[in-house]
Structures are given as structure tokens and as C-alpha cells.
Short mmCIF file of C-alpha atoms (C1' of nucleotides) in Angstrom, two decimals:
data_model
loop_
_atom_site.label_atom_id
_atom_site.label_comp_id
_atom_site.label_asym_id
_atom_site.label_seq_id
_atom_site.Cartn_x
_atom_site.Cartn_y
_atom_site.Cartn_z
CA UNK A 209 -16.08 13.52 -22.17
CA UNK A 210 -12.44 12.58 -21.31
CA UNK A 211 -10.78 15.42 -19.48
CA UNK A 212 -6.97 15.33 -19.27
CA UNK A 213 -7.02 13.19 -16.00
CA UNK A 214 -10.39 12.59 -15.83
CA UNK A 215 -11.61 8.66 -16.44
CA UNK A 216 -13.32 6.75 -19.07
CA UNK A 217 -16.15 4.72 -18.21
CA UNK A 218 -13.95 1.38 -19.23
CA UNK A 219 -11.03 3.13 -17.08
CA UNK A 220 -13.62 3.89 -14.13
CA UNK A 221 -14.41 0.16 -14.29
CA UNK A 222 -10.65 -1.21 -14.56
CA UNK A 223 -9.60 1.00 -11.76
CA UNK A 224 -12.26 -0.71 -9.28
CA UNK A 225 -11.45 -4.23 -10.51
CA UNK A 226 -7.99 -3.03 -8.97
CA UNK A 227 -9.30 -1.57 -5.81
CA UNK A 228 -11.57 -4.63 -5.18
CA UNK A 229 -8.57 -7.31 -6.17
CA UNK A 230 -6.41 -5.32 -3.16
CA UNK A 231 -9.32 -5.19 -0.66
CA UNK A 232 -9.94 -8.64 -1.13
CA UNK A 233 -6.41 -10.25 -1.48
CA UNK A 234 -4.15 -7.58 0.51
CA UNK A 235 -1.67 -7.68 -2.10
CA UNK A 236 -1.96 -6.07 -5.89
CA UNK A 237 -2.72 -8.03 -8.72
CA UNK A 238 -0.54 -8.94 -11.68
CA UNK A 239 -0.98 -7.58 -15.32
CA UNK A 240 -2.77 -11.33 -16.74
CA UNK A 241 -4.97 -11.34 -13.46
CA UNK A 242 -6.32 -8.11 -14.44
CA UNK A 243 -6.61 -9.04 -18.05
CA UNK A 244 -8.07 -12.24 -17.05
CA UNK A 245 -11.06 -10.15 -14.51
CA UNK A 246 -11.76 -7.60 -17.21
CA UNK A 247 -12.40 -10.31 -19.69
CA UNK A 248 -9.55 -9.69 -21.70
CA UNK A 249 -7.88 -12.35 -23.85
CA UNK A 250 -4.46 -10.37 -24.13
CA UNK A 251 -2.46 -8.64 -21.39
CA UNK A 252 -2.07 -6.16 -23.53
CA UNK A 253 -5.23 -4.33 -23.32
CA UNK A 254 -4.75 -4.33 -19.09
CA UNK A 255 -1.08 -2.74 -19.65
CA UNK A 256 -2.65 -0.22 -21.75
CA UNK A 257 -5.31 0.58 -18.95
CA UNK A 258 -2.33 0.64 -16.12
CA UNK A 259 0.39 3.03 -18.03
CA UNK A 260 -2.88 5.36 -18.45
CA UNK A 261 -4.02 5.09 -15.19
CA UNK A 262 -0.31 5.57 -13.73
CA UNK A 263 -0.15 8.84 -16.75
CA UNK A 264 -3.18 10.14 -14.77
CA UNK A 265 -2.24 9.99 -11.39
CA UNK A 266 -4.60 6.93 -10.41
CA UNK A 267 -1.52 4.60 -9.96
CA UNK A 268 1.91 3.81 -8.88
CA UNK A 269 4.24 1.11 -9.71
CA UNK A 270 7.73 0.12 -9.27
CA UNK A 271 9.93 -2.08 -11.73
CA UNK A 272 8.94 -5.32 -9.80
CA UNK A 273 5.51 -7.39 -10.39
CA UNK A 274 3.13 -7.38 -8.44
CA UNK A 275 4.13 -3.50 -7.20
CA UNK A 276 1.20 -1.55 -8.20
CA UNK A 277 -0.51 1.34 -5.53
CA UNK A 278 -3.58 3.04 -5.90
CA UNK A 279 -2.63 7.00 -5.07
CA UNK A 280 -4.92 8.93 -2.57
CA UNK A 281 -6.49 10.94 -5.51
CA UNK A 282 -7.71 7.08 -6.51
CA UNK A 283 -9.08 6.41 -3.33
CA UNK A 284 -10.94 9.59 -3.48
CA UNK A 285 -12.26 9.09 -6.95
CA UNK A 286 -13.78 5.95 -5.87
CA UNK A 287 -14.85 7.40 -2.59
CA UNK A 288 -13.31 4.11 -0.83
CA UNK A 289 -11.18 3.91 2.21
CA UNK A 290 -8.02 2.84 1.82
CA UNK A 291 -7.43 -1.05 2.30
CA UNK A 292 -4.02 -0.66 3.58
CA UNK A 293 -3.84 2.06 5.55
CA UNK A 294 -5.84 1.55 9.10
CA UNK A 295 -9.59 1.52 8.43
CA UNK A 296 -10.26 4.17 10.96
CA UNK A 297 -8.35 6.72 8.65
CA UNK A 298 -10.03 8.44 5.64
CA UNK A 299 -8.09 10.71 3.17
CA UNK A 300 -10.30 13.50 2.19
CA UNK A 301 -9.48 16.34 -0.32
CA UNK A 302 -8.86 20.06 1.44
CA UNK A 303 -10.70 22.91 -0.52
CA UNK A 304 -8.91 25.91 -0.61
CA UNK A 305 -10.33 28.60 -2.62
CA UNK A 306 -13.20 27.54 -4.60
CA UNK A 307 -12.06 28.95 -8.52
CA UNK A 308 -14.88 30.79 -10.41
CA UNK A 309 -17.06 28.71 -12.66
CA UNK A 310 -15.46 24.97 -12.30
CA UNK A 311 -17.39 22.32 -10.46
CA UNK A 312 -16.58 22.63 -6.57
CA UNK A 313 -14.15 19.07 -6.95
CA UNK A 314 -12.33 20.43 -9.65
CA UNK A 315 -8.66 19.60 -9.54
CA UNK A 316 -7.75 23.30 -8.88
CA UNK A 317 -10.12 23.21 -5.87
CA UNK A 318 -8.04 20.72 -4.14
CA UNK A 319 -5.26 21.57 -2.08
CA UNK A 320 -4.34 18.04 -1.01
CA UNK A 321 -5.42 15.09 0.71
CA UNK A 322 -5.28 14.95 4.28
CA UNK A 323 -5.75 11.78 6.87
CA UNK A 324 -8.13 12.50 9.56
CA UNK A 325 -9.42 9.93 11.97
CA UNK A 326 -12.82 8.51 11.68
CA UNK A 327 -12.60 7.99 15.39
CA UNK A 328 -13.23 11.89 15.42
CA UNK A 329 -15.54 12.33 12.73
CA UNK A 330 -17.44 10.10 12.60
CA UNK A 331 -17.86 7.12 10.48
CA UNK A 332 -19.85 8.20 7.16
CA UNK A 333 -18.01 8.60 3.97
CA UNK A 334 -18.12 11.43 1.17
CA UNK A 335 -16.72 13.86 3.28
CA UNK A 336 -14.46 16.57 2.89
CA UNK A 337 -12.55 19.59 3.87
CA UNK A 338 -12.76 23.41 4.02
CA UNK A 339 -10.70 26.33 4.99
CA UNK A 340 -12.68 29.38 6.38
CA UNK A 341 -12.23 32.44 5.46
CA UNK A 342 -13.53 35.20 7.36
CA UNK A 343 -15.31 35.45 10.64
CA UNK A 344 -19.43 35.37 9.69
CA UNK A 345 -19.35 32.49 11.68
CA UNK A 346 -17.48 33.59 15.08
CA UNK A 347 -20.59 33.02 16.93
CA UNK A 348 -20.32 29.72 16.70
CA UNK A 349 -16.83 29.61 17.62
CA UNK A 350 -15.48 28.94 13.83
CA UNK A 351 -12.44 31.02 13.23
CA UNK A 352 -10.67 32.77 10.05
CA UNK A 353 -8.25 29.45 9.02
CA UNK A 354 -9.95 26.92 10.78
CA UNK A 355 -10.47 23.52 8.99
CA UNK A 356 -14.00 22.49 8.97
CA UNK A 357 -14.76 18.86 7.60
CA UNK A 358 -17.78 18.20 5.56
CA UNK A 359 -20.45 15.86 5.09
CA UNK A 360 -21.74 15.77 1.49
CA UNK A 361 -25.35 16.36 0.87
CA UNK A 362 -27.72 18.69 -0.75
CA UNK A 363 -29.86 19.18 1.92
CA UNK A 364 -30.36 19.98 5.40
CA UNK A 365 -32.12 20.80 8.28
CA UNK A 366 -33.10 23.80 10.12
CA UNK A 367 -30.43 25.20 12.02
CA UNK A 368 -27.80 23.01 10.35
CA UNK A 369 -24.17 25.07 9.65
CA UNK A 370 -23.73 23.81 5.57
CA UNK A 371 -21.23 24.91 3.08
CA UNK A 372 -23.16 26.24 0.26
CA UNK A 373 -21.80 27.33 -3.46
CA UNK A 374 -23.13 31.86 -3.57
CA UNK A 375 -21.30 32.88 -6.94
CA UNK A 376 -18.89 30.78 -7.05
CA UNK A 377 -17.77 31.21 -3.75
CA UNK A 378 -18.53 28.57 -0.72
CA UNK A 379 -19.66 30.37 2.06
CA UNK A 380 -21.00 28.27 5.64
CA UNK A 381 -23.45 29.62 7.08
CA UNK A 382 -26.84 28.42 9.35
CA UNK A 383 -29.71 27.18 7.23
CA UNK A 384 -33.08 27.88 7.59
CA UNK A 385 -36.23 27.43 5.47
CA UNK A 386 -39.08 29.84 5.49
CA UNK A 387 -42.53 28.66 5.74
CA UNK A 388 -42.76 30.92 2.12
CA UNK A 389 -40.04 28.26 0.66
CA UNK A 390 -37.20 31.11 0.89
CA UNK A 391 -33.69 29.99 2.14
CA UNK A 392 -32.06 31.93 4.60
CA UNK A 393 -28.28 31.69 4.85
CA UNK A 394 -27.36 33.46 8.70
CA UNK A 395 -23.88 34.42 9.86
CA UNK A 396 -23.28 34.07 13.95
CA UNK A 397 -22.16 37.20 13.84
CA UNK A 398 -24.83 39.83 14.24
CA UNK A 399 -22.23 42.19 11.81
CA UNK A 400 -23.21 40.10 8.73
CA UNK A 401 -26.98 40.46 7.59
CA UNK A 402 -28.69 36.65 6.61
CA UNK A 403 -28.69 36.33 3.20
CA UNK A 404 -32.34 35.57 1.50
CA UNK A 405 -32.56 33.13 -1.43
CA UNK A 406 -35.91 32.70 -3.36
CA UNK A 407 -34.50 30.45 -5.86
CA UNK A 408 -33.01 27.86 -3.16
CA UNK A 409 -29.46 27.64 -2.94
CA UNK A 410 -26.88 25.14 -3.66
CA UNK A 411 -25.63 22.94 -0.42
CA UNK A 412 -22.78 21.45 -0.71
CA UNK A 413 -22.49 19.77 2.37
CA UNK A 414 -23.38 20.05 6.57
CA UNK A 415 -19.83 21.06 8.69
CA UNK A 416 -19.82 18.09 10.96
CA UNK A 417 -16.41 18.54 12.62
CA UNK A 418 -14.03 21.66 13.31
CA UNK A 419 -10.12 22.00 13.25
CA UNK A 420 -7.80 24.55 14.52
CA UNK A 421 -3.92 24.93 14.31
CA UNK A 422 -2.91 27.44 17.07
CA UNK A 423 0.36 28.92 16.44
CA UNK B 197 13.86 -21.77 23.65
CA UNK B 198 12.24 -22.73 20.21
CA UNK B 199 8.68 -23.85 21.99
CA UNK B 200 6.22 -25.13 19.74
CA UNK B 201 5.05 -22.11 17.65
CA UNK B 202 7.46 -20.02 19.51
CA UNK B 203 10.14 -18.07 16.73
CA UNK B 204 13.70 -18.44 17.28
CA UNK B 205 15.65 -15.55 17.18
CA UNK B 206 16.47 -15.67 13.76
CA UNK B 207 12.86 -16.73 12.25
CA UNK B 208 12.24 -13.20 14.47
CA UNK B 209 14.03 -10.94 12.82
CA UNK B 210 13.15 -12.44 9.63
CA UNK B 211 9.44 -12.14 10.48
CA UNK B 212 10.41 -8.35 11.29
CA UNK B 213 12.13 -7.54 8.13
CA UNK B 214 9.20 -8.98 6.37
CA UNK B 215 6.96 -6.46 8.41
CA UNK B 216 9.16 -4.18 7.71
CA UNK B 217 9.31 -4.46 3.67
CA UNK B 218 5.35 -4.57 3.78
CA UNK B 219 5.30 -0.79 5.51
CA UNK B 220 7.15 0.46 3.54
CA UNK B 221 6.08 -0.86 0.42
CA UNK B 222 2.49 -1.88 0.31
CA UNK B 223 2.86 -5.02 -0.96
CA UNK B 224 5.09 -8.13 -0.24
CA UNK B 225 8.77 -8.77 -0.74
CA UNK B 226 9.95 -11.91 -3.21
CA UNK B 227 11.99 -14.50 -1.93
CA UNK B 228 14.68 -13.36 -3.42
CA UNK B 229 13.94 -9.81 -1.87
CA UNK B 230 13.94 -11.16 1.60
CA UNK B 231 16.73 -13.17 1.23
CA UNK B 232 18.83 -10.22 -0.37
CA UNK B 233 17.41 -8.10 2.79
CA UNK B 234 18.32 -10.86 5.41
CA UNK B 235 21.94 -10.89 3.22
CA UNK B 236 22.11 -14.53 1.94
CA UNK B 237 23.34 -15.36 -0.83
CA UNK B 238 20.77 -18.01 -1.68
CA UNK B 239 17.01 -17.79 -2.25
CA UNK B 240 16.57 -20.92 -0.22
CA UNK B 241 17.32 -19.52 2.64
CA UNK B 242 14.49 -17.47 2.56
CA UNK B 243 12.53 -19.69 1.23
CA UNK B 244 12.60 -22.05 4.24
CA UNK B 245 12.27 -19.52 6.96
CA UNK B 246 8.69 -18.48 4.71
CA UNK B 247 7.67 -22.23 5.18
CA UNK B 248 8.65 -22.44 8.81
CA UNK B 249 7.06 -19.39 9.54
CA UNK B 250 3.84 -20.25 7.02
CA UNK B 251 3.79 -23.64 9.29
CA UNK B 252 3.90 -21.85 12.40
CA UNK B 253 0.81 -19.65 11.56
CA UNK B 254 2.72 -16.42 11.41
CA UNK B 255 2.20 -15.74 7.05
CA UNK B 256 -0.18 -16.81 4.67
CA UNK B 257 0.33 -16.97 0.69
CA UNK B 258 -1.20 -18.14 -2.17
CA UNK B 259 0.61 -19.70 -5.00
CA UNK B 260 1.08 -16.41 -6.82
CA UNK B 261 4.24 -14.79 -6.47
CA UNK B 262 4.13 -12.03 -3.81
CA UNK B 263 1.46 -12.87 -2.24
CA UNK B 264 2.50 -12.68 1.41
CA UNK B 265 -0.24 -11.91 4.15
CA UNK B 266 0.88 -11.61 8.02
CA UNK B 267 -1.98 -12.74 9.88
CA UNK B 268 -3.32 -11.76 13.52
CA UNK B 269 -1.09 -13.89 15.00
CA UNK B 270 2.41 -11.81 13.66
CA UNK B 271 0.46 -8.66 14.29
CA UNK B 272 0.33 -9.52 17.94
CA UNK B 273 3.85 -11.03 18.50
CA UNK B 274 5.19 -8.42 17.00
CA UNK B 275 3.12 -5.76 19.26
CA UNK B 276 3.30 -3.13 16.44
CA UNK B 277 0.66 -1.35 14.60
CA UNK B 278 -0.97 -2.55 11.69
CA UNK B 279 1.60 -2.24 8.76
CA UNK B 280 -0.69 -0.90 6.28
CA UNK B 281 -1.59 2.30 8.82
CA UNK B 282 -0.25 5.24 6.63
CA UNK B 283 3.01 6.89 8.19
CA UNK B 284 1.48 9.86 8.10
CA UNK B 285 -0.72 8.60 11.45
CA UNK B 286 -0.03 8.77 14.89
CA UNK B 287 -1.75 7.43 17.27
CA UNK B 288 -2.30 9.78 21.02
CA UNK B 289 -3.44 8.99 23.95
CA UNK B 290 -6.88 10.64 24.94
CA UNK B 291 -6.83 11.76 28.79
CA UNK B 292 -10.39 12.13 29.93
CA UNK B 293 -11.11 13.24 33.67
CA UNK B 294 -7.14 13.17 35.67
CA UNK B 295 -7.54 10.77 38.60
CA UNK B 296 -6.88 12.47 41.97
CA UNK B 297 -3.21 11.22 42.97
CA UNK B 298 -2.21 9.38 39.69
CA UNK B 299 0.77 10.44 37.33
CA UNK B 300 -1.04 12.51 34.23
CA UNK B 301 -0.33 9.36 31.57
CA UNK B 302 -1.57 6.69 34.01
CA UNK B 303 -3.88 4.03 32.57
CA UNK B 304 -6.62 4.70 34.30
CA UNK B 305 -6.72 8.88 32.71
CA UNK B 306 -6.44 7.48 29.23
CA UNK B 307 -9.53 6.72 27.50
CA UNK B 308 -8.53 5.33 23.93
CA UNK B 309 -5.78 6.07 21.78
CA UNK B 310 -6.94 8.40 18.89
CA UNK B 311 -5.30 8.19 15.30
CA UNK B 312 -4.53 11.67 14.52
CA UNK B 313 -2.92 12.95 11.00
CA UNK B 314 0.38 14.62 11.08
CA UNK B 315 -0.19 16.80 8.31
CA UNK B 316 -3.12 18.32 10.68
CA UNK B 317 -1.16 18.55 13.91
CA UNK B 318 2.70 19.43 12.61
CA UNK B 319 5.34 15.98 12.36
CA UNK B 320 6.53 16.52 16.35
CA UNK B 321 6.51 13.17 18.40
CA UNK B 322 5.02 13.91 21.91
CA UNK B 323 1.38 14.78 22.13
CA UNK B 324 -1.15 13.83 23.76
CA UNK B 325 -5.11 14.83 22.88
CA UNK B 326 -7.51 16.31 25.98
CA UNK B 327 -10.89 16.58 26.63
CA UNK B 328 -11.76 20.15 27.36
CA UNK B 329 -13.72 20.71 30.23
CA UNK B 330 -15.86 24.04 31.00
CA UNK B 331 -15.75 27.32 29.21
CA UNK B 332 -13.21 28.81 30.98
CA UNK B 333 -11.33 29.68 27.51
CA UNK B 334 -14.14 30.49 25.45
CA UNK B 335 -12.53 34.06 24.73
CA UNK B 336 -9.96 31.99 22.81
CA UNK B 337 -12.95 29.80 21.14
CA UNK B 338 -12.30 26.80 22.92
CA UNK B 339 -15.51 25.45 24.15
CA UNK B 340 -16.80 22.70 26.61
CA UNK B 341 -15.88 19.49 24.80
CA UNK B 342 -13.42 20.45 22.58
CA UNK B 343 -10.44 17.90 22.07
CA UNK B 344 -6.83 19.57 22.16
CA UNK B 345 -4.04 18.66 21.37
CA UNK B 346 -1.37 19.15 23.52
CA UNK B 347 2.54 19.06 22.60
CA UNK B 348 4.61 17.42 25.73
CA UNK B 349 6.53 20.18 27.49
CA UNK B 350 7.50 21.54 31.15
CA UNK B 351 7.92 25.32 30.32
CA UNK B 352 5.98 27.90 28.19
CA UNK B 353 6.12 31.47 26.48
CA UNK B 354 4.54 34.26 28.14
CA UNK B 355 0.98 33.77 26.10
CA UNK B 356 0.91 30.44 25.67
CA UNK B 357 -2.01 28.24 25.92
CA UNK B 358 -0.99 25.51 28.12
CA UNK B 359 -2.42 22.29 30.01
CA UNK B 360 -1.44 22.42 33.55
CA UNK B 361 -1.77 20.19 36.80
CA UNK B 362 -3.47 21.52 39.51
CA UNK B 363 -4.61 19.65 42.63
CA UNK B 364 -4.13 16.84 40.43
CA UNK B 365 -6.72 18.70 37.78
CA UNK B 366 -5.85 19.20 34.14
CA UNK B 367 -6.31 22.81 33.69
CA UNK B 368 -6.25 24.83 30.09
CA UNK B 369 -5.22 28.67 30.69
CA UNK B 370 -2.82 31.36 29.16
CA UNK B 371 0.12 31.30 30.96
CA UNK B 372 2.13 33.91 31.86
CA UNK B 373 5.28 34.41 34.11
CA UNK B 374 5.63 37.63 35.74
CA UNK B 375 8.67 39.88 36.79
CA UNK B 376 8.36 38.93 40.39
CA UNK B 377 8.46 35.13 39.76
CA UNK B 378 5.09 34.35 40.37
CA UNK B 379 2.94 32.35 37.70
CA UNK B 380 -0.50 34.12 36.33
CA UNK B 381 -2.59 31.38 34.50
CA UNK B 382 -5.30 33.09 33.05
CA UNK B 383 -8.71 32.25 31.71
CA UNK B 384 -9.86 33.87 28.52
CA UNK B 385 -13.60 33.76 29.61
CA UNK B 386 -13.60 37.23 32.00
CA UNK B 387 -15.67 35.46 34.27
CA UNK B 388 -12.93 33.35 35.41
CA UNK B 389 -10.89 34.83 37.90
CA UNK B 390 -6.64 34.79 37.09
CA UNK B 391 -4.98 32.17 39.46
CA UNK B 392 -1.50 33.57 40.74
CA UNK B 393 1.33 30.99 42.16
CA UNK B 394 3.90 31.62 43.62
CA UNK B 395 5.71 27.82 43.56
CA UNK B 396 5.83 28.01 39.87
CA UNK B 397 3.18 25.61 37.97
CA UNK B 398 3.78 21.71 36.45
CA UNK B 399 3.10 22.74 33.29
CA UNK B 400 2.45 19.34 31.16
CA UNK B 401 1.94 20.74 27.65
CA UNK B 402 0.65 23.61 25.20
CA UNK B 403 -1.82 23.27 23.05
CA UNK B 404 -1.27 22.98 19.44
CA UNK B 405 -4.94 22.26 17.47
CA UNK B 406 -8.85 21.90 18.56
CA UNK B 407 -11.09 19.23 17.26
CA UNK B 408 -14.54 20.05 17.91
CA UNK B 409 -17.38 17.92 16.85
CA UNK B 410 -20.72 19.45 15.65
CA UNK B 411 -23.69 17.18 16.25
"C1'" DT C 252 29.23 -35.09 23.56
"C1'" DA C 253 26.35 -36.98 19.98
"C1'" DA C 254 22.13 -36.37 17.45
"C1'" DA C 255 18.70 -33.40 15.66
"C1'" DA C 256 17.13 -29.31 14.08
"C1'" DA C 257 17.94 -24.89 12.16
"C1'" DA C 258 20.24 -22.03 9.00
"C1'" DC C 259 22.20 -21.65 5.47
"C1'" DT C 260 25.27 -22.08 0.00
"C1'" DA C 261 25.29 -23.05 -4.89
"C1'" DT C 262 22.96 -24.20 -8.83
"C1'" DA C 263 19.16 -25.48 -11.84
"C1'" DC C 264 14.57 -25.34 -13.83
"C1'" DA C 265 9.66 -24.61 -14.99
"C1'" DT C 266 6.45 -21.01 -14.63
"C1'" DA C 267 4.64 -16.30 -13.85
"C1'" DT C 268 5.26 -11.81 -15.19
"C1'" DG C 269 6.01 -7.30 -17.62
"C1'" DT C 270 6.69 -5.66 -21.98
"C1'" DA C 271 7.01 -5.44 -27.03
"C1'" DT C 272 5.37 -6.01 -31.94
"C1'" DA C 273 1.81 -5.82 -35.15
"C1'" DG C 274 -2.20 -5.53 -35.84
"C1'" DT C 275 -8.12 -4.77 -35.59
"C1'" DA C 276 -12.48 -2.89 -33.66
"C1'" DA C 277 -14.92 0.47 -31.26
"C1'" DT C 278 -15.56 4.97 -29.59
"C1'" DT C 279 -14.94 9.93 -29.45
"C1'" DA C 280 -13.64 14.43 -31.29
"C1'" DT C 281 -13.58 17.74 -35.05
"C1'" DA D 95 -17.60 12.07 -42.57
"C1'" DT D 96 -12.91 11.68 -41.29
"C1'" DA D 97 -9.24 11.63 -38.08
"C1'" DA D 98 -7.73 10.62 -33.63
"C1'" DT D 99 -8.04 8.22 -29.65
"C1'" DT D 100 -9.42 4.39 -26.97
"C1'" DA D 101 -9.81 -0.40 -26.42
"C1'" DC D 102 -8.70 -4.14 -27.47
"C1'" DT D 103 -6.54 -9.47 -29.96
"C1'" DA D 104 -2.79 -12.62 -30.86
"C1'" DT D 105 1.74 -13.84 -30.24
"C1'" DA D 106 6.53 -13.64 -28.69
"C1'" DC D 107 10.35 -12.95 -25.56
"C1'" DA D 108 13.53 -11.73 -21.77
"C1'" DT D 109 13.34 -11.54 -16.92
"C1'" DA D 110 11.54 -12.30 -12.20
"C1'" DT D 111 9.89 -15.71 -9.32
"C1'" DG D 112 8.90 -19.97 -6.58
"C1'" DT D 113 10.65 -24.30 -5.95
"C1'" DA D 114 13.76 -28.29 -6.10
"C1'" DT D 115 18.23 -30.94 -5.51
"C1'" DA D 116 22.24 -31.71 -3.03
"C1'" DG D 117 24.87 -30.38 -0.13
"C1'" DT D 118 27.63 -27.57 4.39
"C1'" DT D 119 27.70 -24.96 8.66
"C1'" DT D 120 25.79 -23.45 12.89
"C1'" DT D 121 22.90 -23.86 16.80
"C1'" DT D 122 20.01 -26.33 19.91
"C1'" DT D 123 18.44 -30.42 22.32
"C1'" DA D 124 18.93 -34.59 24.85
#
DNA sequence: TAAAAAACTATACATATGTATAGTAATTAT
DNA sequence: ATAATTACTATACATATGTATAGTTTTTTA
């Protein structure tokens, strides 16, 4: 089930020996350390693991020992904080538009990573962004371009705002279950009729947090 | 002036380069490194200012190469942020409720300082983040509670959302400078009535982003 | 001003480190 | 079932690194 930059389950594992050397030490860890963790009697085999984690995106290294950097799209794979950088900052991927048919964390999906504050958002992890588009949801004061940030879960209360996946498309909207077990999906404004699901509908997340660049 | 732990002036700037290598690398300088940095021509050098400075309670290492570690201690004598905090951070002061009589940035109006992503809030030095207070600007979707932040500056287009003093009061309107001289700040909620100076206004910002949180 | 401490230079050496060569074993794709 | 890829073992080697020896120069302390 490799993907071109997805991970192996071995690779999965080497890249969080990494991430929990760093956390733990505050400074990387050399080629025979990792060798020596994974169980491996060669340094080989952890070279191998580092030039295809560094092909992939997962890592950075300079010439010098001891140099190596896990990249943002590593901290979001292993849906860690960053040691290094100030706890109270998380990196979390910005969705642009969502492209038809992949999985909503595809690698197209992603614009980049931004920093935001935990200070302001609150503590939880698995979070991450998403640009509106339109105004459905000028009611409750969420604007055309406006950043929301997003709290991963498939479900939610009544009366939550959630991004949800409609064909392909993620739409945010107010959930509410019927008594009759249909979903409704409302807009806050009136011009956009709730949409009725019988079959349940896929949540992506609840918006927890909204951001707006005025111009 | 070398007191006990005390640094002397050149342990200082040697503690500060090593601070400095560390932010801008994400992992520790050699010996060699530092003492090609600090411009001798002799790993010693460095070599004995690292013991010193171990002995003083400044670094830590292990016997691995590279394996520097500033502890609290450096953090606070050097009165800088924590060198792993991503560049991409700043850090602005939140102003809560403007005591009557005090200048705007006095201690007492800030109530933490907030680490805020540049990639969310444009690169510009200068800001400061405020707690919005009413709905007077809810016709611009800027609602009670909102944090704003604000970009340091005395003047303003016609249009402009700015913060403004007034009877020492933080104020958020739409400013706009008339032919006659006078000064119109304008709430975007109609029920707020237009205040019209004449004296001109101290403008202290304009606004630049919201942060809302949804609970 | 003399003594002590700090701040170096120059060189050497054992070890840690990254990488290379030459393979084998296990897993995955076709 | 076969080929390709992944995941290693075992060993070797040039370089980077921390440390040591033996000094000199500069700055600070008494």
C-alpha cells in the first residue's frame, strides 16, 4: 500500500523512534543510535530508512552529524507538536479546495502548514484548517475567505457548526439530528434551504475557532 | 565583575552565539563550529569556554557529540525567547479593558502576550491583539469578543477599520476624514450613532485579522 | 605591580559518525 | 509465480568530533 510519499509500516515506526529520540534528548540522534533503537545490527539499514524518509519529505539533514529535522508535514503525519518550536504552537495543514474523489488529507488537499497558537484555540490536537467559500454561513458571522480551524471528529452535537464531506465537496454548516434519525445540514443564511440527509452524513470535524485577514 | 556564576563578557557572547547557532539550526554546534564562529583558530578554545560555562550551570551535554542543551538558567540570563520557538511566531501583547489615564501599552492594559503566526497576520513588526468589546461593528462581522489584531499606526485611509483612544477607551470604528477637517468614526452596527471630532482622533492602529473563538 | 585567572594557539590522538561495498531475507506488486 | 522493492547484515573506510598536552597572551584580582 506504499503511495509515492506515503509510509511503510517499518518507516511509520522508524520515523517515531526519531521524533521520540528529539523530544526526549533535544538534540537529533546519530545514524548507529538509530540503528542501535530499531534493533538493527548494521547502520546500514537506518541510512536506508533516513535517505527515504528525507526522498519523501519526512526529513532534513545537512552534511554534518547529528543534523537531522523532522519537516512540518512529519509532525503532522504523526499528529505531534513540535519539540522545538514553543509548545503553545501547533502546525496544522490548510485545506483549500477539497479535489473530487481523494481522501479529504490527500496531499493535493493541503495548501500548507500554518502555526497558530494554542493559546487561541485551544489545547486539543488533530486539528486543522479550512478556507470558506461562500456565504451559507453569514449568519453566524463566517465570511467568504475566512479561515476556520477544525477539530477532528465524526460526530457532533446539536447545534454544532461541522465541516462535513457532500460530494466531494466540504461544506460547514449547523448540525442537527431529527428525532426520525435524519441529518439536517442548515446554512445561517435564510437564502440557502437545510439540506436533509437520510443516510447520515460524513463529519469531518466541529469549527472551533474563526480567522479573518481584512485587507 | 566575574561573580561566582556570573559570565564574563566573553563567556557572554559565547553563550549568545551558542543560542544563536541553536535557532537557527535546530540542533547544536560542534566545538569546532563554535570555535570557527567565535573566530579561533583552535578547538580548545571553545572547548574550555563549554566547560566553564557547563560548570557554571548555563549548558548541559552528554558524551555524544552535539549534544548541547541550554538549560533554564541561560534561557533567563539571556532574557530571550525560547530558541526552538519557530521564526515564523511572534509574540503580541493582548490589551484587555484600557485603564482610565494610563498610556495604551501600559502593564497594567496587557493581559498576556499571545503567540500569533506570521503567515496568518502578514510578516509586519508592530501589532498588538485586542479584545473586542460590544457589537458596535457587527455590520463588518466583528462581534463581542472577537480578538483583533491591530497594526501600530497614527493615521488611516478614509475606510479603514481602526482602534482609537477615546476618553482613554479603546474604540473599533471606520474612520473617515472629511473635507472640512473634522473626523467621522463610524460604527457599522446602524444602531450606533457616527461620532464627529473636530480635534482630529489618536488613532493607535487598524485592524488587520479577527480571531474568534466558537465554544 | 605581582599573582591568578581567563582566553586563547598549535598540534596530536582515539573515537564517533556518515557513507560505501557486497551481499541476504522479507515483503509487495504484477 | 516472478520480478521489484523494501529491509535488512557484515564489514570497511575517510572524516568529523571531543579531548588532551604543552604552551602563550590577555585580562582581572589582590
Amino acid at each position: 500500500m506504499a503511495k509515492k510519499t506515503g509510509l511503510t509500516g517499518k518507516q511509520d515506526i522508524f520515523l517515531k523512534e526519531i521524533y521520540k529520540f528529539i523530544s526526549e534528548n533535544n538534540y537529533p540522534p546519530s545514524v548507529r543510535e538509530l540503528a542501535s533503537i530499531s534493533g538493527f545490527s548494521s547502520p546500514k539499514g537506518a541510512a536506508d530508512h533516513l535517505n527515504t524518509l528525507i526522498k519523501k519529505g519526512y526529513l532534513q539533514r545537512n552534511p554534518s552529524p547529528r543534523s537531522l529535522k523532522l519537516t512540518e508535514k512529519a509532525f503532522w503525519y504523526l499528529k505531534m507538536p513540535n519539540p522545538f518550536n514553543d509548545s503553545s504552537i501547533l502546525y496544522l495543514p490548510l485545506l483549500g479546495r477539497i479535489a473530487a474523489g481523494k481522501p479529504i488529507f490527500a496531499e493535493e488537499n493541503i495548501d500548507e502548514y500554518v502555526p497558530i497558537s494554542k493559546q487561541v484555540m485551544g489545547r486539543a490536537e488533530g486539528q486543522f484548517l479550512l478556507r470558506v467559500n461562500g456565504d451559507s454561513m453569514s449568519g453566524d458571522h463566517i465570511m467568504d475567505g475566512d479561515m476556520l480551524i477544525v477539530k477532528i471528529q465524526d460526530t457532533a452535537e446539536n447545534g454544532d457548526i461541522v465541516a462535513a464531506l457532500l460530494n466531494d465537496e466540504a461544506v460547514v454548516k449547523r448540525f442537527y439530528k431529527r428525532s426520525d434519525g435524519t441529518v439536517e445540514l442548515v446554512s445561517s443564511n435564510p437564502l440557502y434551504e437545510p439540506i436533509v440527509l437520510k443516510d447520515g452524513v460524513r463529519i469531518q470535524g466541529k469549527v472551533i475557532a474563526v480567522y479573518r485577514h481584512i485587507f
